[in-house]
Short mmCIF file of C-alpha atoms in Angstrom, two decimals:
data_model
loop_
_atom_site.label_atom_id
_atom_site.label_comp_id
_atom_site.label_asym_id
_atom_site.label_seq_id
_atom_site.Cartn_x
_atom_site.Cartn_y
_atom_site.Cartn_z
CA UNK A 174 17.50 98.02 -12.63
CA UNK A 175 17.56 100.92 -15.27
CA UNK A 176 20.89 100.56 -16.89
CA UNK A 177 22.40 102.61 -19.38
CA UNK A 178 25.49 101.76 -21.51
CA UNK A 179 26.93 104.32 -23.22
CA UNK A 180 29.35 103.60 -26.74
CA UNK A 181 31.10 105.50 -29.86
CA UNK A 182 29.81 105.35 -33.24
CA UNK A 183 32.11 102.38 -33.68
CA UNK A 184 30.99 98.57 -34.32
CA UNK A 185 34.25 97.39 -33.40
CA UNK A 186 33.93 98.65 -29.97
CA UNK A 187 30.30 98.22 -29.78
CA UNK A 188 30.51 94.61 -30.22
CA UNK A 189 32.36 94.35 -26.77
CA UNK A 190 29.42 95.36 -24.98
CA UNK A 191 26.96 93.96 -26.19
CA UNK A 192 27.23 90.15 -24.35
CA UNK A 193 26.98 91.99 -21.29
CA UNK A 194 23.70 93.91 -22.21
CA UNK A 195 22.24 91.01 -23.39
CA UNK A 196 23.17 89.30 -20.18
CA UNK A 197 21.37 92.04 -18.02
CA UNK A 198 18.39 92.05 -20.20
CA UNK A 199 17.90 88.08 -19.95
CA UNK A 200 18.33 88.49 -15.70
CA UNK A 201 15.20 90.99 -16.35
CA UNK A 202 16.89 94.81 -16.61
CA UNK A 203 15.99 96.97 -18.48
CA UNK A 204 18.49 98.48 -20.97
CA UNK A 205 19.13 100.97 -23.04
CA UNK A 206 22.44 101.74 -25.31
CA UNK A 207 23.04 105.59 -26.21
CA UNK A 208 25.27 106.07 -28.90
CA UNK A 209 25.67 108.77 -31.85
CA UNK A 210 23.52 108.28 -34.76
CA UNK A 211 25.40 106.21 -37.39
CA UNK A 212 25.16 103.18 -34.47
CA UNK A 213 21.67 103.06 -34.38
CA UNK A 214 21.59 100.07 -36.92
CA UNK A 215 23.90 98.29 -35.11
CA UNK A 216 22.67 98.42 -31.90
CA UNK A 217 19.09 97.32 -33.21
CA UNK A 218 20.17 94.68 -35.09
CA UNK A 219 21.63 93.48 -32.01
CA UNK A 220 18.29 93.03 -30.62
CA UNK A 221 19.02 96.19 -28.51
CA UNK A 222 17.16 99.32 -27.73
CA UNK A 223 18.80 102.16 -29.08
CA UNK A 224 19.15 105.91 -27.60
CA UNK A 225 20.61 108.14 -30.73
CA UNK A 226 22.63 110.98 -29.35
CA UNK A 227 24.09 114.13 -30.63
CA UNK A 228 25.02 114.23 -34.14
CA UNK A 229 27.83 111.83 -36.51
CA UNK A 230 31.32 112.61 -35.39
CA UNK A 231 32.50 111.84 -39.33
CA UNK A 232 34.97 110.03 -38.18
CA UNK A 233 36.48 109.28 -41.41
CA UNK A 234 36.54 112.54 -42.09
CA UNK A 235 38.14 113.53 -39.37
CA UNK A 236 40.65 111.07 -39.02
CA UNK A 237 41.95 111.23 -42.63
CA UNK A 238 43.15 114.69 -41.92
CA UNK A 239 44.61 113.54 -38.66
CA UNK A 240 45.37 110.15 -38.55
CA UNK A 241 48.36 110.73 -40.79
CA UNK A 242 49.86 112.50 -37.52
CA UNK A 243 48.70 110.26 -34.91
CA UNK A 244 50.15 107.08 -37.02
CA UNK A 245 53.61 108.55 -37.20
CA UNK A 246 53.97 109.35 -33.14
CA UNK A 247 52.21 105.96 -32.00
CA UNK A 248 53.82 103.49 -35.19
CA UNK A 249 55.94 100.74 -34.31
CA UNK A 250 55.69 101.59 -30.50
CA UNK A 251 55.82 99.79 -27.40
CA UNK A 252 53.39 101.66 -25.47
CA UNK A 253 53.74 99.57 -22.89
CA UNK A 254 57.04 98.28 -22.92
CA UNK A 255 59.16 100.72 -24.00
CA UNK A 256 57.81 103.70 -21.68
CA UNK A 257 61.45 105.35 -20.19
CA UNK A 258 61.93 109.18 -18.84
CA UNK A 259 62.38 111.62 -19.22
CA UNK A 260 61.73 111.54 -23.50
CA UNK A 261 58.28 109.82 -22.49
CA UNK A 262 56.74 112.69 -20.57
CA UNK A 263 56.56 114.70 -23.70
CA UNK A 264 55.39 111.88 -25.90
CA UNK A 265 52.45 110.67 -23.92
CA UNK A 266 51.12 114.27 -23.28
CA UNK A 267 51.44 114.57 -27.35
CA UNK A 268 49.34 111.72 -27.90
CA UNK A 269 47.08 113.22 -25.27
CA UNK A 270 46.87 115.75 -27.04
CA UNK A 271 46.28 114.52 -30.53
CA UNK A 272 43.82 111.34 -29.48
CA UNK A 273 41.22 114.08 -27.42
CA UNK A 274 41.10 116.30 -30.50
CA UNK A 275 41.02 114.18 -33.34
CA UNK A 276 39.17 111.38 -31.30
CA UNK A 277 37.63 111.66 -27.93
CA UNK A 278 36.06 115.15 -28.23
CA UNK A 279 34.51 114.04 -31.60
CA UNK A 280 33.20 111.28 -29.93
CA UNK A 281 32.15 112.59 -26.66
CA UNK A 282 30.87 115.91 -28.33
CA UNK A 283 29.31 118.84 -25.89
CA UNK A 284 25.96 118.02 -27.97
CA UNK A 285 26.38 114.49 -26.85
CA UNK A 286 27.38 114.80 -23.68
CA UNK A 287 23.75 117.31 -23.41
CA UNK A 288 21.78 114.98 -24.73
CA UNK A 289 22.97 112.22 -22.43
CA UNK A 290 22.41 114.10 -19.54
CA UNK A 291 18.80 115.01 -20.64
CA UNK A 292 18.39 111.17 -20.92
CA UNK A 293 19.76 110.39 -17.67
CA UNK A 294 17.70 112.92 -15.99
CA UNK A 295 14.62 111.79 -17.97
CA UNK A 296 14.96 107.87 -17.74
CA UNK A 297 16.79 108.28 -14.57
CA UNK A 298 18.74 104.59 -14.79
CA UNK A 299 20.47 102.68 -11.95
CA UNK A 300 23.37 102.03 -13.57
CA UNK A 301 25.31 103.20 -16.07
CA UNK A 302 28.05 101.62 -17.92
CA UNK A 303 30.52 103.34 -20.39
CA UNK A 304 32.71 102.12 -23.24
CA UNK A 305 36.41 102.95 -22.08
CA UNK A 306 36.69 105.99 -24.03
CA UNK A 307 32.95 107.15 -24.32
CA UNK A 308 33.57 109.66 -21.27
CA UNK A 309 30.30 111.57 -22.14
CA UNK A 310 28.72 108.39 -20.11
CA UNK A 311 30.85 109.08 -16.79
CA UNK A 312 30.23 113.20 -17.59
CA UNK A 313 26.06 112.09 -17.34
CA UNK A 314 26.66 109.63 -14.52
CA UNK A 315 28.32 112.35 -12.40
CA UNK A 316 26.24 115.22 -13.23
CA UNK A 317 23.07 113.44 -12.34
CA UNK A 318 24.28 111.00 -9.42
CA UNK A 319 24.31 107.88 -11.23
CA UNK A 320 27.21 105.00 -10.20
CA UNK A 321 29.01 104.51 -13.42
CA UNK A 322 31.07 101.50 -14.61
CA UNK A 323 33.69 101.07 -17.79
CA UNK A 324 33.50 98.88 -19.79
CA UNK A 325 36.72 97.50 -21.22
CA UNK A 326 37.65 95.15 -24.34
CA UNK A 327 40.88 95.23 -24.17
CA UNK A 328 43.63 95.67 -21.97
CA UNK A 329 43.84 99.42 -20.28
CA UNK A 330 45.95 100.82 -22.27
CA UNK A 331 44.75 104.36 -21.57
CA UNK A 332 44.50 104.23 -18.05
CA UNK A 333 48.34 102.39 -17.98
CA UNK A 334 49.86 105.34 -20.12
CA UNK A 335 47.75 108.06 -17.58
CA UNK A 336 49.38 106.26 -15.13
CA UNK A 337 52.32 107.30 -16.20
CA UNK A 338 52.08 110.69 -17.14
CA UNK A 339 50.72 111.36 -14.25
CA UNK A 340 53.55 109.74 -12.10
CA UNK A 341 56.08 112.07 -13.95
CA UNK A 342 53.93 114.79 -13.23
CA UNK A 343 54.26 114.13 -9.22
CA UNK A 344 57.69 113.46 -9.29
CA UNK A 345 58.16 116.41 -11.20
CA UNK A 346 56.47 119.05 -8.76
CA UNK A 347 53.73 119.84 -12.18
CA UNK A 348 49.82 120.34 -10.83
CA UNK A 349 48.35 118.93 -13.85
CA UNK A 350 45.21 120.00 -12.47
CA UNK A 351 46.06 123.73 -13.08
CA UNK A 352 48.76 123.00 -15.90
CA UNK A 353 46.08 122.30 -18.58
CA UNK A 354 49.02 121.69 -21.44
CA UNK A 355 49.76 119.16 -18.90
CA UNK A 356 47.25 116.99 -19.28
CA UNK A 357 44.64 117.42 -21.95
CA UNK A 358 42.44 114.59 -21.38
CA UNK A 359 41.27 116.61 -17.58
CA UNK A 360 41.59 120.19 -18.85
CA UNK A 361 39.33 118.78 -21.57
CA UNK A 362 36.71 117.22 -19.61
CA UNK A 363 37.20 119.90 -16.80
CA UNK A 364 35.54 122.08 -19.17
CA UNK A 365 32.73 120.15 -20.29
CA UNK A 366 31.82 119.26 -16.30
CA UNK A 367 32.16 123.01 -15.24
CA UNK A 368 29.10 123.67 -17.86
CA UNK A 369 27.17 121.77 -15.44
CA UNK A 370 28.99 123.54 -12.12
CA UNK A 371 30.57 119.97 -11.44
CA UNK A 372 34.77 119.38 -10.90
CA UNK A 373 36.83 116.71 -12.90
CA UNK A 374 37.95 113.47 -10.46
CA UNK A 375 40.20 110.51 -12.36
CA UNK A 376 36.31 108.65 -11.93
CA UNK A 377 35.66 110.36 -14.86
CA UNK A 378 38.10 108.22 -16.97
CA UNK A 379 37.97 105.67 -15.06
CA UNK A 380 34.78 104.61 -13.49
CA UNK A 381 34.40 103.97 -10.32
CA UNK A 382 34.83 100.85 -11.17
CA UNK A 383 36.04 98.86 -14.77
CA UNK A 384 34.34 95.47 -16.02
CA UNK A 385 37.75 93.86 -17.37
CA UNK A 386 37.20 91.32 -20.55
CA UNK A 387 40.81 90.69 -20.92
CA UNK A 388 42.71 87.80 -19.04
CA UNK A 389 44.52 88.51 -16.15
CA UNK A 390 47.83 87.65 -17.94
CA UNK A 391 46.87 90.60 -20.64
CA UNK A 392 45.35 93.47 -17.77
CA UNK A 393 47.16 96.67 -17.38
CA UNK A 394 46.87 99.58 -14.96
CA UNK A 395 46.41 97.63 -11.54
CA UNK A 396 45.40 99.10 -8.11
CA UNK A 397 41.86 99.56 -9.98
CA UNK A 398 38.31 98.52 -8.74
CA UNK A 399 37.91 95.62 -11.19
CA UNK A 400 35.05 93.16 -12.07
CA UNK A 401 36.66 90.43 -14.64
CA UNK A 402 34.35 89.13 -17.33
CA UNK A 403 34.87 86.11 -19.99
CA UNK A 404 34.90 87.69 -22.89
CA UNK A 405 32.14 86.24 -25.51
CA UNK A 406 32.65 86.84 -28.96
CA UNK A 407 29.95 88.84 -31.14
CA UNK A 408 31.21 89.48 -34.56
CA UNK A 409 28.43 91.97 -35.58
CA UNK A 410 25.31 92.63 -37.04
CA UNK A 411 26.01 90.38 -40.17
CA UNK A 412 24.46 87.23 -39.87
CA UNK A 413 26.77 84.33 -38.72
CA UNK A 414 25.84 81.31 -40.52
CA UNK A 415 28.04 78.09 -41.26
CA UNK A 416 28.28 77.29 -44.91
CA UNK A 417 28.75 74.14 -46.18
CA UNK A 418 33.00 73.92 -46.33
CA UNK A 419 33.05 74.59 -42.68
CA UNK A 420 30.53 71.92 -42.07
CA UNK A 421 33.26 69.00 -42.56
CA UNK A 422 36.55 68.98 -40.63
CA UNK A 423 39.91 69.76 -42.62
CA UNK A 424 42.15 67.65 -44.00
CA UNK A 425 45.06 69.31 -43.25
CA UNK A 426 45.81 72.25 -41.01
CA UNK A 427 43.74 75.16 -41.91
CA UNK A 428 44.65 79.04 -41.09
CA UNK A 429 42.82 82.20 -41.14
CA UNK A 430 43.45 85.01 -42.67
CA UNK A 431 41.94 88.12 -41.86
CA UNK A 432 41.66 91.10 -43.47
CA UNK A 433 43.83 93.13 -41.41
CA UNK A 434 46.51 92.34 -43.85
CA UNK A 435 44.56 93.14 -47.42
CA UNK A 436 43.41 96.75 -48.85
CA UNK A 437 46.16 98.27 -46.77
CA UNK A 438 49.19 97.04 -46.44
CA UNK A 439 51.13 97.29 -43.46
CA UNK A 440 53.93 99.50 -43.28
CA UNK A 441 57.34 98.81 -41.60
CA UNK A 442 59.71 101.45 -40.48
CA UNK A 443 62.54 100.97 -43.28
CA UNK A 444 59.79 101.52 -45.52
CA UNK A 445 59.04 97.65 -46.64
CA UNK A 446 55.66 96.55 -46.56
CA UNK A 447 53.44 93.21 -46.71
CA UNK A 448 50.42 92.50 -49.01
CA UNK A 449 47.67 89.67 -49.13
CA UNK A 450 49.91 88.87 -51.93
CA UNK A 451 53.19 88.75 -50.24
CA UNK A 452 51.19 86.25 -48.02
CA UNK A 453 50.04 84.35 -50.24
CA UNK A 454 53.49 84.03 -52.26
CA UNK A 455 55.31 82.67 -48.63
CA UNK A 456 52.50 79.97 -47.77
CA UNK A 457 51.27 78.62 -51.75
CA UNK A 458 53.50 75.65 -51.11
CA UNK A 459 52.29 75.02 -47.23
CA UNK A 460 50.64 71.93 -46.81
CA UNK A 461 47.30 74.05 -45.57
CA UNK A 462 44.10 75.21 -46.22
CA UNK A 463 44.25 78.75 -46.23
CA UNK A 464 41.37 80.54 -45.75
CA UNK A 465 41.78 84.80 -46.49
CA UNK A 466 38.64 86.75 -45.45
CA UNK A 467 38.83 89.80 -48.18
CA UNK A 468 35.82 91.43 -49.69
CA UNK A 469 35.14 92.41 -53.32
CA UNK A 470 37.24 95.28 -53.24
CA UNK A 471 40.25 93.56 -51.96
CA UNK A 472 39.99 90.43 -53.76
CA UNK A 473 40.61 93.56 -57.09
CA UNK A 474 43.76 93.75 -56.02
CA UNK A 475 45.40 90.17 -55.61
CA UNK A 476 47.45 89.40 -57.98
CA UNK A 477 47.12 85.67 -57.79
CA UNK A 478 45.38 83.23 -55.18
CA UNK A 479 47.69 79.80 -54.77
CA UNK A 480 45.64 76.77 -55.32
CA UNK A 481 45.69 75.73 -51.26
CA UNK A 482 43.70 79.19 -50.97
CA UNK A 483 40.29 80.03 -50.25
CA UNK A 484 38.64 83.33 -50.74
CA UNK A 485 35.81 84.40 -48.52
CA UNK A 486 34.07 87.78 -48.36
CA UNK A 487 33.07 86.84 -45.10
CA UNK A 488 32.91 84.44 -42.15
CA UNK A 489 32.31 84.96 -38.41
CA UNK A 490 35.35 84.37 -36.46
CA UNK A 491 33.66 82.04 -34.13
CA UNK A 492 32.45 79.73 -36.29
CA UNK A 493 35.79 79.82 -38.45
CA UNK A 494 38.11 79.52 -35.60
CA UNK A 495 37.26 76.32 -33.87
CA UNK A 496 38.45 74.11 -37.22
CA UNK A 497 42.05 76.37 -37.57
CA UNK A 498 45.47 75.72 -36.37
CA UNK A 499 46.34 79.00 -36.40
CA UNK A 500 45.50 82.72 -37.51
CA UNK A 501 46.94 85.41 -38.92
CA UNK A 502 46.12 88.74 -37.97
CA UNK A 503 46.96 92.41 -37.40
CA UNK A 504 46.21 92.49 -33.37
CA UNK A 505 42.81 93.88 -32.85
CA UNK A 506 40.77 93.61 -29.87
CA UNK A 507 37.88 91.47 -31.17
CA UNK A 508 39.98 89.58 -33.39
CA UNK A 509 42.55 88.61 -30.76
CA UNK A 510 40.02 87.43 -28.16
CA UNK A 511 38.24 85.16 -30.12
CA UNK A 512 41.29 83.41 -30.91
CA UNK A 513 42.42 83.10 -27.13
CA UNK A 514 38.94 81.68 -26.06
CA UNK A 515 38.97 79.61 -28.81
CA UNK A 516 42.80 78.56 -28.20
CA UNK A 517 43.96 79.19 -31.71
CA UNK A 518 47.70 79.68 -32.23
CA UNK A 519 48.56 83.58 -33.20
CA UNK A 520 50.66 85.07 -35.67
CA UNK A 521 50.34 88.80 -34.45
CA UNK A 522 51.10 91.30 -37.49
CA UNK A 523 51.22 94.40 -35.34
CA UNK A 524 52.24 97.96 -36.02
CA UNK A 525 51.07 100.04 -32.89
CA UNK A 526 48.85 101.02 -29.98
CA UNK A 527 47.48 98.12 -27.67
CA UNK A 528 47.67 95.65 -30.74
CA UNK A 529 51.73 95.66 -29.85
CA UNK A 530 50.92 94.56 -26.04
CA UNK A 531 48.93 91.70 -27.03
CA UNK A 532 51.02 90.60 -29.56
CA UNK A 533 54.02 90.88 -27.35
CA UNK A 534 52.43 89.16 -24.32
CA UNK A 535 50.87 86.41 -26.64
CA UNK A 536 54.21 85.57 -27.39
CA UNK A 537 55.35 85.63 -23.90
CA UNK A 538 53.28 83.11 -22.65
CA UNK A 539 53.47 80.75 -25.81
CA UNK A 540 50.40 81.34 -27.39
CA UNK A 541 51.52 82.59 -30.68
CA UNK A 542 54.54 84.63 -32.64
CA UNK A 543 54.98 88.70 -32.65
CA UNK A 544 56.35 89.76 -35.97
CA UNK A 545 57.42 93.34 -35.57
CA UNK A 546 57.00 95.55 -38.37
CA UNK A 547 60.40 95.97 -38.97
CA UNK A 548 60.72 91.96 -39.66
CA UNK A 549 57.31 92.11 -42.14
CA UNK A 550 58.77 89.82 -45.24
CA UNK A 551 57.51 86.73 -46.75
CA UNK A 552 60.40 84.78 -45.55
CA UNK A 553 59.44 85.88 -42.41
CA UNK A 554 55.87 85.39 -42.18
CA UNK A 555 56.86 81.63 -43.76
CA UNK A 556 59.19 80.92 -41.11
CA UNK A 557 56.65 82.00 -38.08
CA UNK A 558 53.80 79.64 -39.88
CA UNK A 559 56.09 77.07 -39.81
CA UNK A 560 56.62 77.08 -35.86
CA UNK A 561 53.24 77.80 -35.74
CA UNK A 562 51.85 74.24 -37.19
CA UNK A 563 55.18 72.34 -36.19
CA UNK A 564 56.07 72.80 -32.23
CA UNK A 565 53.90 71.83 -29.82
CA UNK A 566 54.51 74.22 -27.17
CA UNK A 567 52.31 76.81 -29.13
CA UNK A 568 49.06 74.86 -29.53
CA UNK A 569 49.93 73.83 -25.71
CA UNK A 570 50.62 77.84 -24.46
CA UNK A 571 47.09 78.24 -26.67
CA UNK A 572 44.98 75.93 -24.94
CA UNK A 573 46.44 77.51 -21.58
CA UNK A 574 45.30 81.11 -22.64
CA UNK A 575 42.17 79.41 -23.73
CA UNK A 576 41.60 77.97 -19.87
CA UNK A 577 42.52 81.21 -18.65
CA UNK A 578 40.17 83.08 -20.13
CA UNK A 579 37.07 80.53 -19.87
CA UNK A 580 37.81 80.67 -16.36
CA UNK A 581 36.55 84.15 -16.17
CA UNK A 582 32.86 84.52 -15.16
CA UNK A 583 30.33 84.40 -17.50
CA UNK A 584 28.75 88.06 -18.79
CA UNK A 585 25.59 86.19 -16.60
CA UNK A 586 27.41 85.69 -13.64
CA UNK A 587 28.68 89.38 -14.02
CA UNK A 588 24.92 90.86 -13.53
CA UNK A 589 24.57 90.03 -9.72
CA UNK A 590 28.12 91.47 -9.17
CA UNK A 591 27.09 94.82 -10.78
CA UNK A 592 23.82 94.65 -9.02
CA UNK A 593 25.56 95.18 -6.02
CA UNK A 594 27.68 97.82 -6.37
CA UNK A 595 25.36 99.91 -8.03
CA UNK A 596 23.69 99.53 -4.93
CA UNK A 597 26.48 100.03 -3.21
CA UNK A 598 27.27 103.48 -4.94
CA UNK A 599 23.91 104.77 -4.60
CA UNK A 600 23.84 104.10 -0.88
CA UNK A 601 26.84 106.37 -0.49
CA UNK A 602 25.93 108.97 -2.59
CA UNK A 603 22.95 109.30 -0.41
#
């Protein structure tokens, strides 16, 4: 097969796709990843073949004007947990709203989505699979007949809060198909499909079928077509190497720190906050190795480093892992899953979006401790360490998430599965 993946201009959601286009291209594929410009790099340096479209969405840019907004609606909250009527109608069409014009229409672009369908009609793949919120993928599947996948790295947190919206709108009597304030994610992509004379269907955010990385204990949104996948770490284009301190097993219990928790510091609602040198100050008399992962610029700004503390500027989190006994970290995706398959202990710093859901759910099934913002303090941090290295049950409920998630197939044993229904899909479209 031809396949196509489509991804933002973002390593950290690059990285999730990239075990699975390496797995087609070893079972003989060919592949191809289209993404805007400043992911070139990264996709080559993956070993990958790289399709620049449309222009740099300046995401920085972009985000520092809005992101301001966007933290104070989603910060500190339970997107999953904590979703009640009828307050919650208005707040997830808000952060509709805000995430398609700050986020997915810089990303997904009308000069992106062109050029993808120029590529599509030129190369004319089998198969293409989209990064769960690169929708100018599904937009060139559709327009030019190609079965379309998404690809997800962590659990559907967009298609869960849709869900949602969507079942207020029904049971409401509002036609958010002609009620465009309604829903802004469709009015938005109804718009770029009619340039092509083609109609919006939810396939267009969701795939007509989704390639799940996430456990079955973390998934959201069910009722969907999905294909589950063992996730496999890939920490980036740096190259992973194992230097000579991780070479030798620890002589005491050793925990990672990530740098999640260093330049910025991580703000609670009553204002508080915690810095790599709050950290520090709660575990310099633990009987631990530390190990902090800050780079030049945030090793400026400590204040002190405790003598059971060392400083890297780097290491790849699956080669660091395997040696700790736990990890500390602010939730991401990447982060987060190569803990679980690794069976590491979490303590899960998290302040909002899907990072609250795993954190909450890690805790739920023993694998680690959720510290709410709100409860961000040394003492606090101390006192979840503590229970951490010292009961049991968390290196057991570890190990369990660990087994869960190995048990997945392999991004190998994927390929033959997606062979399939793309031939599926292209029989009935014909």
């Amino acid at each position: 097969m031809r396949v196509l993946i489509a991804a933002p201009a973002l390593d950290a959601h690059f990285n999730g796709c990239v075990p699975l286009a390496w797995a087609l291209r070893t079972a003989g594929h060919e592949v191809r990843v289209a993404a805007q410009p400043p992911l070139t790099d990264s996709i080559t340096a993956a070993g990958l073949t790289a399709v620049p479209v449309g222009r740099d969405p300046e995401l920085a840019r972009v985000m520092a004007a809005a992101g301001p907004r966007i933290y104070a609606h989603h910060e500190g909250r339970d997107l999953v947990g904590s979703l009640d009527e009828p307050v919650d109608a208005e707040f997830l069409r808000t952060s509709n709203e805000l995430m398609t014009s700050a986020f997915y229409a810089r990303i997904n672009d009308e000069e992106t989505i062109d050029d993808l369908v120029a590529f599509c009609r030129a190369w004319r793949p089998d198969l293409v699979i989209w990064e769960t919120f690169t929708f100018a993928g599904a937009v060139a599947a559709q327009v030019t007949g190609v079965p379309h996948a998404r690809l997800l790295w962590g659990p559907d947190l967009f298609l869960h809060m849709r869900q949602t919206l969507l079942g207020h709108h029904a049971r409401n009597g509002v036609d958010a198909a002609r009620t465009p304030e309604a829903d802004p994610v469709r009015h938005w992509l109804a718009g770029q499909l009619a340039r092509y004379d083609m109609e919006f269907t939810e396939e267009t955010v969701t795939g007509q079928w989704r390639v799940d990385q996430m456990p079955a204990s973390m998934r959201l949104a069910p009722g969907q077509h999905t294909v589950p996948m063992r996730y496999v770490p890939y920490n980036g284009p740096v190259p992973a190497t194992v230097p000579p301190w991780l070479r030798v097993a620890p002589d005491r219990p050793r925990i990672c720190l990530t740098k999640g928790l260093s330049v910025r510091t991580i703000d609670s609602p009553d204002g508080r906050a915690v810095t790599a040198d709050d950290f520090f100050e709660a575990v310099a008399d633990l009987d631990a190795e530390i190990v902090a992962i800050l780079d030049d610029s945030e090793r400026e700004r400590l204040t002190t480093v405790p003598d059971n503390t060392r400083v890297v500027d780097f290491a790849s989190l699956h080669v660091l892992l395997p040696s700790c006994a736990a990890i500390v970290h602010h939730g991401g995706a990447g982060t987060w899953a190569t803990a679980a398959v690794h069976g590491v202990p979490q303590l899960v710093l998290a302040s909002m979006w899907d990072n609250i859901h795993r954190a909450r759910r890690t805790q739920e099934v023993g694998a680690g401790v959720f510290v709410p913002p709100a409860e961000l303090d040394p003492a606090g941090l101390r006192s979840a360490l503590d229970r951490l290295l010292h009961e049991p049950s968390y290196a057991k409920g570890a190990q369990a998430l660990r087994d869960e998630m190995t048990a997945e197939p392999a991004p190998n044993e994927v390929v033959p599965v997606l062979e399939r229904l793309a031939a599926q899909h292209r029989t009935a479209a014909t």
